[in-house]
Amino acid sequence: MKHSFATCAAAVALALGASAVQAQSTEVPFYFPVAVGGPITKIIDQFATDFNKENPSIKVSPIYAGSYQDTIVKALTANKAGTPPVASVLLSTDTFTLIDEDAIVPIDNFVKTPEDKAWLGGFYKAFLLNGQIGGKTWGVPFQRSTVVLYWNKELFKEAGLDPNKAPQTWAEMTSMAQKLTRKDASGKVTQYGVQIPSSGFPYWLFQGLTTQNDVILANEAGTQTKFDDPKVIEALQYWVDLSKKHGVHPSGIVEWGTTPKDFMEKKVAMIWTTTGNLTNIRTNAKFDFGVAMLPAGKKRGSPTGGGNFFIFKKATPAQQEAAFKFAKWLTQPARAAQWGIDTGYVAVSPAAWDTPALKKYAAEFAPAAVARDQLQYAVAELSTHDNQRVTKAFNDGLQAALTGSKTAEAAMKDAQKEAERLLRTYK
Amino acid sequence: MNAQKQAHAWLLLLPALTLLVAFTHYPAIATLIDSFMSTPKPNRASVFVGFDNYAAMVDDPIFWQALRNNLWFALATIPLSVGLALAMALWVNGKLAGRGFLRMAYFTPTVLPMIAVANIWLFFYTPSYGLLEQIGNLFGLPSQNWLGDKATALGAITVVAIWKEAGFFMIFYLAALQGINPSLREAAAIEGASRWFFFRRVLWPLLMPTTIFVLVNAVINAFRMVDHVVVMTRGGPDNATTLLLYHLYEVGFKFWDQGYAAAVTVVLLAALATVALVQFFVLDRKAHY
């Protein structure tokens, strides 16, 4: 009896010893969300496997965490409980929230060699904007997108328009949409000219209109919004008028999720949506379609969107260094290019667009390059302190105006008042 | 000996007790305490703020709108789903062809996960080519954006909830009806009672215990069901479909305002507890067991 006990103890000790040896590799739990169609999970798992093979001392374990919202809920809850992931992909607009919760460390902490500096300088400026706060860079651009216009070339032809020419200005979009709107004998609309989705996060698409109307919605410090600026109200009035005055846009709230489907069902001739839908529409549309930059108001413009790579504060220095290494590895030009091709996200650096693979893809499929070309006009996505609350006040205002329960002016004034109330403590 | 028995009893109770304390009593008390504290931030710890969170709630127009929405939601879902459940149960309790199939059809919505159900209904409500739109087209009705209009969004959400709940409650009524002695019906028939009289004076009183149980569940569900709101409208347009629990989720896990979220939770719990107690004590007296 005693003898067997000793054997057992020895076995346990051996097992413990063995696991201690294994534990010397640095563990990097990595949360990631899935926000678009396609085999994202498979691709990320493959990335982690390849990286671990190249770096035997590091073990990155990717953890699929749901939508963006689910992921930040999990990451921040874990952070409050004291065991956050080492790294996570989260919305770039949540940077203020993550800083206010003291959850992340700046990427600059790890940028030491000239090579590192060249890497950080190699991203498109537009993609870095949301992650740069207080003179520091907090997030590495990873899965990024912008808003573009998709148009149905067949319906353009039927309406007597040049199928190869998308609207270049607001006025043109309205007049083209008028030609593209069709009604049946009873006067019911069977095909709309244009639609801009407004469920969930209308602010993002609306930011296209405000940027084109030459106004920035919030200051860089994230403490002041300009929702009641006359130019913002004017931009909202243009959106409201598309359905109210011109009848070329569906009335009420247009669902984000069904917008690509509406387009594929030919219920609408032009849509505004993310570049992330490119692969989906390319696969499923049974007609020839085009992708263009958003039309210009006073100028061109679109917000950026999507997720950045963040490193958490409560991880050990060794883990943070390992996560940094992984971030650099993920955004190498060839890998960023492949990621863009596989998902429809915009490859994050000019160097990635110079790789043979992406050059070939862009040559074969011109729409892929539109988002890149639009980046020179892109601005940071709306983001402030207490971001989700301020954004909600703004979204509520937009929806109130679009459903006709408030005028554009009253809706934006109310949103601004609420935003000022929320942000007063951060000034 | 007695002490040993006592210890034995406590040991037997321990597993259930641990679970209850860990997952029910402790969280409830912790929530109550949190509701009097400010939300902790990295640079300022949580401090006692008295009724500040409750005052903020009174000042919050979205809270009041969520409460109003939820009352309308409850007022519509509770009587309609219970009434429909009773009607369906009476219908499939009788002798008719394809009874098993009908019972299954009524019960199906309960088996489906709410998220899947919500996605199906999302298609029903889609303007231009959704199911409702296609049916409307046959009769030449005008186009309607059910979920995108403030006037119809809450109603659209309510219909989904009723459809989902009625089948579940039907099962309880059906079980109760099966348990009623058939000789009662025969006796009533001999006495020449009409079917309505028999229902009103015999069946309905005998079903009372089931009705109370179903009502309590219906009330709780009316304040608990938000899955379909998340999928179908996310509380929009402009908070037209924000229910209390959805508001609570937003405050707690989108805005990270723990103190305020705790205060809303306490109010929600208190309201539910009150309703349940009233139901048990007042309606219970009218029930025959």
PDB file of C-alpha atoms in Angstrom, chain B residues 25-243:
ATOM      1  CA  HIS B  25     -28.387  34.804  -3.231  1.00  0.00           C
ATOM      2  CA  TYR B  26     -24.887  36.221  -3.324  1.00  0.00           C
ATOM      3  CA  PRO B  27     -25.310  37.870  -6.770  1.00  0.00           C
ATOM      4  CA  ALA B  28     -28.654  39.366  -5.721  1.00  0.00           C
ATOM      5  CA  ILE B  29     -27.206  40.895  -2.568  1.00  0.00           C
ATOM      6  CA  ALA B  30     -24.033  42.019  -4.336  1.00  0.00           C
ATOM      7  CA  THR B  31     -26.190  43.730  -6.978  1.00  0.00           C
ATOM      8  CA  LEU B  32     -28.155  45.541  -4.300  1.00  0.00           C
ATOM      9  CA  ILE B  33     -24.912  46.776  -2.716  1.00  0.00           C
ATOM     10  CA  ASP B  34     -23.426  47.744  -6.101  1.00  0.00           C
ATOM     11  CA  SER B  35     -26.490  49.819  -6.873  1.00  0.00           C
ATOM     12  CA  PHE B  36     -25.536  52.205  -4.061  1.00  0.00           C
ATOM     13  CA  MET B  37     -21.915  52.455  -5.224  1.00  0.00           C
ATOM     14  CA  SER B  38     -20.380  54.443  -8.084  1.00  0.00           C
ATOM     15  CA  THR B  39     -18.977  52.562 -11.075  1.00  0.00           C
ATOM     16  CA  PRO B  40     -15.322  51.755 -10.376  1.00  0.00           C
ATOM     17  CA  LYS B  41     -12.816  53.225 -12.841  1.00  0.00           C
ATOM     18  CA  PRO B  42      -9.082  52.508 -12.925  1.00  0.00           C
ATOM     19  CA  ASN B  43      -8.234  55.948 -11.533  1.00  0.00           C
ATOM     20  CA  ARG B  44     -11.132  56.289  -9.089  1.00  0.00           C
ATOM     21  CA  ALA B  45     -12.331  53.431  -6.936  1.00  0.00           C
ATOM     22  CA  SER B  46     -15.966  52.674  -6.242  1.00  0.00           C
ATOM     23  CA  VAL B  47     -17.445  54.879  -3.498  1.00  0.00           C
ATOM     24  CA  PHE B  48     -20.780  54.940  -1.714  1.00  0.00           C
ATOM     25  CA  VAL B  49     -23.124  57.317  -3.544  1.00  0.00           C
ATOM     26  CA  GLY B  50     -26.460  56.573  -1.870  1.00  0.00           C
ATOM     27  CA  PHE B  51     -29.379  56.898  -4.269  1.00  0.00           C
ATOM     28  CA  ASP B  52     -27.419  58.668  -7.037  1.00  0.00           C
ATOM     29  CA  ASN B  53     -27.760  55.773  -9.446  1.00  0.00           C
ATOM     30  CA  TYR B  54     -31.505  55.670  -8.856  1.00  0.00           C
ATOM     31  CA  ALA B  55     -31.737  59.431  -9.375  1.00  0.00           C
ATOM     32  CA  ALA B  56     -29.849  59.030 -12.672  1.00  0.00           C
ATOM     33  CA  MET B  57     -32.350  56.369 -13.648  1.00  0.00           C
ATOM     34  CA  VAL B  58     -35.309  58.679 -12.991  1.00  0.00           C
ATOM     35  CA  ASP B  59     -33.620  61.310 -15.181  1.00  0.00           C
ATOM     36  CA  ASP B  60     -32.881  58.869 -18.000  1.00  0.00           C
ATOM     37  CA  PRO B  61     -35.511  59.204 -20.746  1.00  0.00           C
ATOM     38  CA  ILE B  62     -34.434  55.908 -22.324  1.00  0.00           C
ATOM     39  CA  PHE B  63     -35.151  54.075 -19.062  1.00  0.00           C
ATOM     40  CA  TRP B  64     -38.699  55.419 -19.060  1.00  0.00           C
ATOM     41  CA  GLN B  65     -39.169  54.584 -22.701  1.00  0.00           C
ATOM     42  CA  ALA B  66     -37.852  51.050 -22.087  1.00  0.00           C
ATOM     43  CA  LEU B  67     -40.284  50.703 -19.173  1.00  0.00           C
ATOM     44  CA  ARG B  68     -43.192  51.969 -21.286  1.00  0.00           C
ATOM     45  CA  ASN B  69     -42.245  49.676 -24.161  1.00  0.00           C
ATOM     46  CA  ASN B  70     -41.974  46.753 -21.796  1.00  0.00           C
ATOM     47  CA  LEU B  71     -45.379  47.404 -20.253  1.00  0.00           C
ATOM     48  CA  TRP B  72     -46.999  47.463 -23.693  1.00  0.00           C
ATOM     49  CA  PHE B  73     -45.038  44.357 -24.618  1.00  0.00           C
ATOM     50  CA  ALA B  74     -46.245  42.603 -21.444  1.00  0.00           C
ATOM     51  CA  LEU B  75     -49.835  43.822 -21.811  1.00  0.00           C
ATOM     52  CA  ALA B  76     -49.978  42.342 -25.293  1.00  0.00           C
ATOM     53  CA  THR B  77     -47.953  39.150 -24.898  1.00  0.00           C
ATOM     54  CA  ILE B  78     -49.381  37.894 -21.604  1.00  0.00           C
ATOM     55  CA  PRO B  79     -53.136  37.761 -22.334  1.00  0.00           C
ATOM     56  CA  LEU B  80     -52.711  36.914 -26.004  1.00  0.00           C
ATOM     57  CA  SER B  81     -50.202  34.105 -25.544  1.00  0.00           C
ATOM     58  CA  VAL B  82     -52.126  32.598 -22.612  1.00  0.00           C
ATOM     59  CA  GLY B  83     -55.486  32.920 -24.400  1.00  0.00           C
ATOM     60  CA  LEU B  84     -54.080  31.446 -27.564  1.00  0.00           C
ATOM     61  CA  ALA B  85     -52.475  28.612 -25.590  1.00  0.00           C
ATOM     62  CA  LEU B  86     -55.804  27.742 -23.977  1.00  0.00           C
ATOM     63  CA  ALA B  87     -57.655  27.853 -27.287  1.00  0.00           C
ATOM     64  CA  MET B  88     -55.060  25.634 -28.954  1.00  0.00           C
ATOM     65  CA  ALA B  89     -55.091  23.186 -26.041  1.00  0.00           C
ATOM     66  CA  LEU B  90     -58.901  22.858 -26.137  1.00  0.00           C
ATOM     67  CA  TRP B  91     -58.687  22.360 -29.897  1.00  0.00           C
ATOM     68  CA  VAL B  92     -56.070  19.585 -29.867  1.00  0.00           C
ATOM     69  CA  ASN B  93     -57.563  17.967 -26.744  1.00  0.00           C
ATOM     70  CA  GLY B  94     -60.668  16.964 -28.696  1.00  0.00           C
ATOM     71  CA  LYS B  95     -60.916  14.002 -31.026  1.00  0.00           C
ATOM     72  CA  LEU B  96     -59.841  15.078 -34.485  1.00  0.00           C
ATOM     73  CA  ALA B  97     -57.828  13.688 -37.348  1.00  0.00           C
ATOM     74  CA  GLY B  98     -54.125  14.558 -37.374  1.00  0.00           C
ATOM     75  CA  ARG B  99     -54.176  15.523 -33.712  1.00  0.00           C
ATOM     76  CA  GLY B 100     -50.585  14.466 -33.092  1.00  0.00           C
ATOM     77  CA  PHE B 101     -49.406  16.468 -36.044  1.00  0.00           C
ATOM     78  CA  LEU B 102     -51.278  19.569 -34.877  1.00  0.00           C
ATOM     79  CA  ARG B 103     -49.877  19.272 -31.366  1.00  0.00           C
ATOM     80  CA  MET B 104     -46.385  19.004 -32.772  1.00  0.00           C
ATOM     81  CA  ALA B 105     -46.932  21.978 -35.074  1.00  0.00           C
ATOM     82  CA  TYR B 106     -48.072  24.138 -32.161  1.00  0.00           C
ATOM     83  CA  PHE B 107     -45.160  23.077 -30.026  1.00  0.00           C
ATOM     84  CA  THR B 108     -42.470  23.543 -32.681  1.00  0.00           C
ATOM     85  CA  PRO B 109     -41.833  27.269 -32.030  1.00  0.00           C
ATOM     86  CA  THR B 110     -40.890  26.391 -28.446  1.00  0.00           C
ATOM     87  CA  VAL B 111     -38.255  23.914 -29.536  1.00  0.00           C
ATOM     88  CA  LEU B 112     -36.538  26.285 -31.966  1.00  0.00           C
ATOM     89  CA  PRO B 113     -33.813  28.501 -30.524  1.00  0.00           C
ATOM     90  CA  MET B 114     -34.917  32.126 -30.259  1.00  0.00           C
ATOM     91  CA  ILE B 115     -31.975  33.383 -32.307  1.00  0.00           C
ATOM     92  CA  ALA B 116     -32.934  31.143 -35.221  1.00  0.00           C
ATOM     93  CA  VAL B 117     -36.582  32.121 -34.878  1.00  0.00           C
ATOM     94  CA  ALA B 118     -35.692  35.805 -34.919  1.00  0.00           C
ATOM     95  CA  ASN B 119     -33.703  35.383 -38.115  1.00  0.00           C
ATOM     96  CA  ILE B 120     -36.633  33.647 -39.781  1.00  0.00           C
ATOM     97  CA  TRP B 121     -39.022  36.419 -38.728  1.00  0.00           C
ATOM     98  CA  LEU B 122     -36.510  38.968 -39.940  1.00  0.00           C
ATOM     99  CA  PHE B 123     -37.127  37.538 -43.391  1.00  0.00           C
ATOM    100  CA  PHE B 124     -40.924  37.601 -42.893  1.00  0.00           C
ATOM    101  CA  TYR B 125     -40.770  41.312 -42.128  1.00  0.00           C
ATOM    102  CA  THR B 126     -38.254  42.310 -44.808  1.00  0.00           C
ATOM    103  CA  PRO B 127     -39.678  45.051 -47.039  1.00  0.00           C
ATOM    104  CA  SER B 128     -39.886  44.527 -50.830  1.00  0.00           C
ATOM    105  CA  TYR B 129     -39.545  40.728 -50.912  1.00  0.00           C
ATOM    106  CA  GLY B 130     -40.260  39.424 -47.398  1.00  0.00           C
ATOM    107  CA  LEU B 131     -43.055  36.907 -46.783  1.00  0.00           C
ATOM    108  CA  LEU B 132     -45.540  39.451 -45.408  1.00  0.00           C
ATOM    109  CA  GLU B 133     -44.797  41.737 -48.331  1.00  0.00           C
ATOM    110  CA  GLN B 134     -45.408  38.933 -50.818  1.00  0.00           C
ATOM    111  CA  ILE B 135     -48.740  38.080 -49.196  1.00  0.00           C
ATOM    112  CA  GLY B 136     -49.621  41.777 -49.128  1.00  0.00           C
ATOM    113  CA  ASN B 137     -48.818  42.016 -52.842  1.00  0.00           C
ATOM    114  CA  LEU B 138     -51.484  39.399 -53.616  1.00  0.00           C
ATOM    115  CA  PHE B 139     -54.102  41.682 -52.077  1.00  0.00           C
ATOM    116  CA  GLY B 140     -52.597  44.878 -53.433  1.00  0.00           C
ATOM    117  CA  LEU B 141     -51.672  46.219 -49.989  1.00  0.00           C
ATOM    118  CA  PRO B 142     -49.144  49.059 -49.776  1.00  0.00           C
ATOM    119  CA  SER B 143     -45.527  48.283 -48.902  1.00  0.00           C
ATOM    120  CA  GLN B 144     -44.700  48.330 -45.187  1.00  0.00           C
ATOM    121  CA  ASN B 145     -41.314  48.477 -43.470  1.00  0.00           C
ATOM    122  CA  TRP B 146     -42.444  46.644 -40.309  1.00  0.00           C
ATOM    123  CA  LEU B 147     -39.210  46.791 -38.316  1.00  0.00           C
ATOM    124  CA  GLY B 148     -38.010  50.106 -39.740  1.00  0.00           C
ATOM    125  CA  ASP B 149     -40.976  52.199 -38.675  1.00  0.00           C
ATOM    126  CA  LYS B 150     -41.361  53.460 -35.111  1.00  0.00           C
ATOM    127  CA  ALA B 151     -45.119  52.880 -35.232  1.00  0.00           C
ATOM    128  CA  THR B 152     -44.967  49.161 -36.083  1.00  0.00           C
ATOM    129  CA  ALA B 153     -41.606  47.915 -34.771  1.00  0.00           C
ATOM    130  CA  LEU B 154     -42.741  47.145 -31.211  1.00  0.00           C
ATOM    131  CA  GLY B 155     -45.868  45.388 -32.489  1.00  0.00           C
ATOM    132  CA  ALA B 156     -43.773  43.288 -34.857  1.00  0.00           C
ATOM    133  CA  ILE B 157     -41.502  42.222 -31.998  1.00  0.00           C
ATOM    134  CA  THR B 158     -44.521  41.411 -29.825  1.00  0.00           C
ATOM    135  CA  VAL B 159     -46.045  39.101 -32.422  1.00  0.00           C
ATOM    136  CA  VAL B 160     -42.847  37.030 -32.513  1.00  0.00           C
ATOM    137  CA  ALA B 161     -42.938  36.650 -28.730  1.00  0.00           C
ATOM    138  CA  ILE B 162     -46.589  35.537 -28.726  1.00  0.00           C
ATOM    139  CA  TRP B 163     -45.951  33.021 -31.491  1.00  0.00           C
ATOM    140  CA  LYS B 164     -42.970  31.664 -29.555  1.00  0.00           C
ATOM    141  CA  GLU B 165     -44.715  31.445 -26.180  1.00  0.00           C
ATOM    142  CA  ALA B 166     -48.203  30.190 -26.970  1.00  0.00           C
ATOM    143  CA  GLY B 167     -47.071  26.677 -27.913  1.00  0.00           C
ATOM    144  CA  PHE B 168     -45.104  26.309 -24.698  1.00  0.00           C
ATOM    145  CA  PHE B 169     -48.045  27.313 -22.505  1.00  0.00           C
ATOM    146  CA  MET B 170     -50.347  25.066 -24.541  1.00  0.00           C
ATOM    147  CA  ILE B 171     -48.442  22.031 -23.292  1.00  0.00           C
ATOM    148  CA  PHE B 172     -49.327  22.870 -19.676  1.00  0.00           C
ATOM    149  CA  TYR B 173     -52.993  23.393 -20.496  1.00  0.00           C
ATOM    150  CA  LEU B 174     -53.067  20.219 -22.520  1.00  0.00           C
ATOM    151  CA  ALA B 175     -51.581  18.232 -19.635  1.00  0.00           C
ATOM    152  CA  ALA B 176     -54.147  19.738 -17.248  1.00  0.00           C
ATOM    153  CA  LEU B 177     -57.030  18.979 -19.611  1.00  0.00           C
ATOM    154  CA  GLN B 178     -55.886  15.378 -19.948  1.00  0.00           C
ATOM    155  CA  GLY B 179     -55.997  15.081 -16.178  1.00  0.00           C
ATOM    156  CA  ILE B 180     -59.645  16.182 -15.889  1.00  0.00           C
ATOM    157  CA  ASN B 181     -62.029  13.346 -15.173  1.00  0.00           C
ATOM    158  CA  PRO B 182     -64.175  12.615 -18.296  1.00  0.00           C
ATOM    159  CA  SER B 183     -67.161  11.768 -16.070  1.00  0.00           C
ATOM    160  CA  LEU B 184     -67.510  15.508 -15.369  1.00  0.00           C
ATOM    161  CA  ARG B 185     -68.197  16.156 -19.029  1.00  0.00           C
ATOM    162  CA  GLU B 186     -70.703  13.283 -19.143  1.00  0.00           C
ATOM    163  CA  ALA B 187     -72.469  14.554 -16.031  1.00  0.00           C
ATOM    164  CA  ALA B 188     -72.676  18.053 -17.504  1.00  0.00           C
ATOM    165  CA  ALA B 189     -74.044  16.636 -20.757  1.00  0.00           C
ATOM    166  CA  ILE B 190     -76.746  14.731 -18.893  1.00  0.00           C
ATOM    167  CA  GLU B 191     -77.703  17.896 -17.037  1.00  0.00           C
ATOM    168  CA  GLY B 192     -78.000  19.633 -20.419  1.00  0.00           C
ATOM    169  CA  ALA B 193     -75.235  22.200 -19.835  1.00  0.00           C
ATOM    170  CA  SER B 194     -74.049  24.033 -22.928  1.00  0.00           C
ATOM    171  CA  ARG B 195     -70.402  23.715 -23.937  1.00  0.00           C
ATOM    172  CA  TRP B 196     -69.732  27.323 -22.950  1.00  0.00           C
ATOM    173  CA  PHE B 197     -71.368  26.795 -19.557  1.00  0.00           C
ATOM    174  CA  PHE B 198     -69.311  23.649 -19.038  1.00  0.00           C
ATOM    175  CA  PHE B 199     -66.121  25.514 -19.893  1.00  0.00           C
ATOM    176  CA  ARG B 200     -66.931  28.514 -17.713  1.00  0.00           C
ATOM    177  CA  ARG B 201     -68.195  26.639 -14.654  1.00  0.00           C
ATOM    178  CA  VAL B 202     -66.210  23.401 -14.742  1.00  0.00           C
ATOM    179  CA  LEU B 203     -63.108  23.485 -16.912  1.00  0.00           C
ATOM    180  CA  TRP B 204     -61.937  27.040 -16.216  1.00  0.00           C
ATOM    181  CA  PRO B 205     -62.025  26.670 -12.387  1.00  0.00           C
ATOM    182  CA  LEU B 206     -60.296  23.300 -12.629  1.00  0.00           C
ATOM    183  CA  LEU B 207     -57.618  24.815 -14.866  1.00  0.00           C
ATOM    184  CA  MET B 208     -57.005  27.681 -12.435  1.00  0.00           C
ATOM    185  CA  PRO B 209     -53.822  26.230 -10.860  1.00  0.00           C
ATOM    186  CA  THR B 210     -52.365  25.803 -14.350  1.00  0.00           C
ATOM    187  CA  THR B 211     -53.440  29.315 -15.308  1.00  0.00           C
ATOM    188  CA  ILE B 212     -51.637  30.760 -12.311  1.00  0.00           C
ATOM    189  CA  PHE B 213     -48.486  28.870 -13.102  1.00  0.00           C
ATOM    190  CA  VAL B 214     -48.650  29.911 -16.743  1.00  0.00           C
ATOM    191  CA  LEU B 215     -49.365  33.533 -15.821  1.00  0.00           C
ATOM    192  CA  VAL B 216     -46.357  33.735 -13.525  1.00  0.00           C
ATOM    193  CA  ASN B 217     -44.190  32.357 -16.308  1.00  0.00           C
ATOM    194  CA  ALA B 218     -45.720  34.680 -18.877  1.00  0.00           C
ATOM    195  CA  VAL B 219     -45.016  37.716 -16.711  1.00  0.00           C
ATOM    196  CA  ILE B 220     -41.420  36.663 -16.105  1.00  0.00           C
ATOM    197  CA  ASN B 221     -40.909  35.966 -19.798  1.00  0.00           C
ATOM    198  CA  ALA B 222     -42.366  39.324 -20.763  1.00  0.00           C
ATOM    199  CA  PHE B 223     -39.476  40.937 -18.896  1.00  0.00           C
ATOM    200  CA  ARG B 224     -36.890  38.326 -19.780  1.00  0.00           C
ATOM    201  CA  MET B 225     -37.202  37.813 -23.511  1.00  0.00           C
ATOM    202  CA  VAL B 226     -34.815  40.022 -25.431  1.00  0.00           C
ATOM    203  CA  ASP B 227     -32.925  37.621 -27.721  1.00  0.00           C
ATOM    204  CA  HIS B 228     -35.091  38.515 -30.674  1.00  0.00           C
ATOM    205  CA  VAL B 229     -34.675  42.244 -30.009  1.00  0.00           C
ATOM    206  CA  VAL B 230     -30.909  41.818 -30.267  1.00  0.00           C
ATOM    207  CA  VAL B 231     -31.221  40.024 -33.597  1.00  0.00           C
ATOM    208  CA  MET B 232     -34.063  41.973 -35.179  1.00  0.00           C
ATOM    209  CA  THR B 233     -33.776  45.633 -34.187  1.00  0.00           C
ATOM    210  CA  ARG B 234     -31.071  46.177 -31.556  1.00  0.00           C
ATOM    211  CA  GLY B 235     -33.590  48.311 -29.719  1.00  0.00           C
ATOM    212  CA  GLY B 236     -34.158  50.627 -32.700  1.00  0.00           C
ATOM    213  CA  PRO B 237     -35.492  52.584 -34.478  1.00  0.00           C
ATOM    214  CA  ASP B 238     -34.695  55.339 -31.988  1.00  0.00           C
ATOM    215  CA  ASN B 239     -35.367  53.071 -28.961  1.00  0.00           C
ATOM    216  CA  ALA B 240     -38.846  52.083 -30.177  1.00  0.00           C
ATOM    217  CA  THR B 241     -38.174  48.421 -29.300  1.00  0.00           C
ATOM    218  CA  THR B 242     -35.833  48.853 -26.329  1.00  0.00           C
ATOM    219  CA  LEU B 243     -37.115  46.606 -23.529  1.00  0.00           C
TER     220      LEU B 243
END
